[in-house]
Tab-separated table of C-alpha atoms in Angstrom:
chain	number	residue	atom	x	y	z
A	28	MET	CA	45.830	58.457	-63.511
A	29	MET	CA	46.725	55.416	-65.608
A	30	LYS	CA	46.407	57.743	-68.691
A	31	ALA	CA	49.174	59.904	-67.388
A	32	VAL	CA	51.382	56.998	-66.557
A	33	GLU	CA	50.700	55.716	-70.177
A	34	ARG	CA	51.649	58.779	-71.638
A	35	ILE	CA	54.884	59.026	-69.566
A	36	ILE	CA	55.723	55.411	-70.707
A	37	LEU	CA	54.821	56.187	-74.364
A	38	LYS	CA	56.968	59.156	-74.377
A	39	LEU	CA	59.913	57.219	-72.518
A	40	ILE	CA	59.633	54.568	-75.463
A	41	ILE	CA	59.996	57.081	-77.973
A	42	VAL	CA	62.934	58.945	-76.523
A	43	GLN	CA	64.618	55.577	-75.956
A	44	PHE	CA	64.149	54.774	-79.735
A	45	ILE	CA	65.646	57.992	-80.536
A	46	PHE	CA	68.692	57.524	-78.768
A	47	LEU	CA	68.990	54.006	-79.923
A	48	LEU	CA	68.915	55.403	-83.622
A	49	PHE	CA	71.381	58.189	-82.675
A	50	THR	CA	73.843	55.575	-81.034
A	51	GLN	CA	73.700	53.169	-83.853
A	52	LEU	CA	74.484	55.888	-86.384
A	53	PHE	CA	77.277	57.161	-84.112
A	54	PHE	CA	79.082	53.636	-83.584
A	55	HIS	CA	78.621	52.139	-86.845
A	56	HIS	CA	78.066	54.813	-89.625
A	57	LEU	CA	80.585	57.258	-88.557
A	58	ASN	CA	83.204	54.600	-87.229
A	59	ALA	CA	83.494	56.155	-84.070
A	60	PHE	CA	85.337	53.189	-82.320
A	61	PRO	CA	87.337	51.269	-85.133
A	62	GLU	CA	88.574	49.047	-82.192
A	63	LEU	CA	85.312	47.861	-81.396
A	64	LYS	CA	84.617	46.855	-85.063
A	65	GLN	CA	88.043	44.952	-85.132
A	66	LEU	CA	87.042	43.167	-82.083
A	67	THR	CA	83.703	41.967	-83.510
A	68	GLN	CA	85.535	40.687	-86.503
A	69	TYR	CA	88.239	38.947	-84.418
A	70	GLU	CA	85.669	37.293	-82.084
A	71	GLY	CA	83.663	36.310	-85.099
A	72	VAL	CA	80.349	38.044	-84.369
A	73	THR	CA	79.856	39.315	-87.805
A	74	ASP	CA	80.642	35.776	-89.765
A	75	GLN	CA	77.832	33.965	-91.405
A	76	ASN	CA	77.722	30.901	-89.439
A	77	PHE	CA	74.610	29.868	-90.616
A	78	THR	CA	76.031	26.534	-92.204
A	79	GLU	CA	77.489	25.481	-89.227
A	80	LEU	CA	74.142	26.248	-87.572
A	81	LEU	CA	72.325	24.075	-89.709
A	82	GLU	CA	75.055	20.967	-89.621
A	83	THR	CA	74.625	21.203	-85.465
A	84	PHE	CA	70.863	20.963	-85.757
A	85	SER	CA	71.184	18.166	-88.293
A	86	GLU	CA	73.551	16.121	-86.391
A	87	ASN	CA	71.529	16.152	-83.195
A	88	TYR	CA	68.470	15.056	-84.835
C-alpha cells in the first residue's frame, strides 16, 4: 500500500515539475504577457537591490 502511494506522489511531483517548466517557458521566453513583465519592472522586483540589503544589515548590527 505504501509503495503505491509513494509511486503516485512521485508521478505527481514529476508532472508538477513538467508543468512548472512549461509555464516558465510560456510566460518568460515567449513573452506571453508583456504587461506582467512591465509590472514587475515597475514594482522593482527585478532590480538588483543587493547593496541596499547590505546597507540595511550593516546599520542594524
